[in-house]
Short mmCIF file of C-alpha atoms in Angstrom, two decimals:
data_model
loop_
_atom_site.label_atom_id
_atom_site.label_comp_id
_atom_site.label_asym_id
_atom_site.label_seq_id
_atom_site.Cartn_x
_atom_site.Cartn_y
_atom_site.Cartn_z
CA MET A 17 136.51 170.14 128.93
CA LEU A 18 137.46 166.97 130.83
CA LYS A 19 137.17 168.86 134.11
CA GLU A 20 133.65 169.98 133.18
CA LEU A 21 132.71 166.41 132.22
CA VAL A 22 133.99 165.08 135.54
CA ASP A 23 132.38 167.91 137.51
CA ASN A 24 129.02 167.39 135.81
CA ASN A 25 129.05 163.60 136.23
CA LYS A 26 130.94 163.09 139.49
CA TYR A 27 127.94 161.53 141.25
CA ILE A 28 127.39 159.09 138.39
CA ILE A 29 131.09 158.22 138.35
CA CYS A 30 131.11 157.64 142.12
CA ALA A 31 127.93 155.56 141.88
CA GLY A 32 129.51 153.42 139.15
CA ILE A 33 132.68 152.89 141.19
CA SER A 34 130.60 152.02 144.28
CA THR A 35 128.52 149.56 142.28
CA LEU A 36 131.63 147.84 140.92
CA SER A 37 133.09 147.70 144.41
CA LEU A 38 129.92 146.07 145.76
CA LEU A 39 129.90 143.61 142.86
CA PHE A 40 133.49 142.53 143.44
CA THR A 41 132.88 142.29 147.20
CA SER A 42 129.83 140.08 146.59
CA ILE A 43 131.81 137.80 144.29
CA SER A 44 134.55 137.53 146.91
CA ILE A 45 132.07 136.68 149.66
CA ILE A 46 130.46 133.99 147.51
CA SER A 47 133.87 132.51 146.75
CA VAL A 48 134.91 132.48 150.40
CA SER A 49 131.61 130.95 151.52
CA ARG A 50 131.99 128.13 148.97
CA SER A 51 135.51 127.45 150.21
CA VAL A 52 134.37 127.40 153.83
CA ASN A 53 131.52 125.05 152.91
CA GLU A 54 133.91 122.62 151.19
CA ILE A 55 136.31 122.71 154.15
CA SER A 56 133.48 122.06 156.61
CA LYS A 57 132.36 119.02 154.60
CA GLU A 58 135.89 117.64 154.71
CA LEU A 59 136.18 118.30 158.44
CA GLU A 60 132.87 116.52 159.02
CA THR A 61 134.34 113.34 157.53
CA ILE A 62 137.48 113.63 159.62
CA SER A 63 135.40 114.35 162.73
CA ALA A 64 133.30 111.21 162.21
CA TRP A 65 136.46 109.12 161.81
CA ALA A 66 137.99 110.65 164.95
CA ASP A 67 134.82 109.94 166.94
CA SER A 68 134.86 106.31 165.86
CA GLN A 69 138.55 106.02 166.74
CA ASN A 70 138.02 107.57 170.17
CA GLU A 71 135.12 105.24 170.88
CA CYS A 72 137.13 102.20 169.80
CA ILE A 73 140.13 103.21 171.89
CA THR A 74 137.90 103.82 174.92
CA LYS A 75 136.25 100.41 174.61
CA THR A 76 139.39 98.39 173.79
CA PHE A 77 140.83 96.60 176.82
CA ARG A 78 141.99 93.25 175.48
CA ILE A 79 143.55 91.97 172.28
CA ASP A 80 143.47 88.20 171.77
CA GLY A 81 142.58 87.77 175.44
CA ILE A 82 145.68 89.60 176.63
CA ASN A 83 145.20 92.70 178.75
CA THR A 84 146.81 95.46 176.72
CA GLN A 85 145.62 98.67 178.21
CA GLY A 86 148.48 100.71 176.83
CA MET A 87 147.47 103.48 174.47
CA PRO A 88 149.75 102.40 171.58
CA SER A 89 148.21 98.92 171.58
CA LYS A 90 144.69 100.32 171.59
CA VAL A 91 145.40 102.72 168.75
CA TRP A 92 147.15 99.97 166.80
CA SER A 93 144.16 97.65 167.25
CA CYS A 94 141.55 100.29 166.32
CA ASN A 95 143.44 101.24 163.18
CA GLY A 96 143.31 97.69 161.86
CA GLY A 97 146.69 96.52 163.10
CA GLY A 98 147.46 92.87 163.58
CA GLN A 99 146.13 89.95 161.62
#
């Protein structure tokens, strides 16, 4: 009896399984795309900060009139170090 039920409805059963599979795949894709979107927004903020830091470091040659071309001094100055 069960075999007859499965044999008579195998296409409907397969269609139902395929539909559920597509539904779960769609939900997964939506979830992943939201996560990627959130990560890209966070990276945009970090990228803007890094650009401003690079520009500051490139343009910094003197601190208080003293020639301090060393990288640590430039980074320290651009990050708000000092007084």
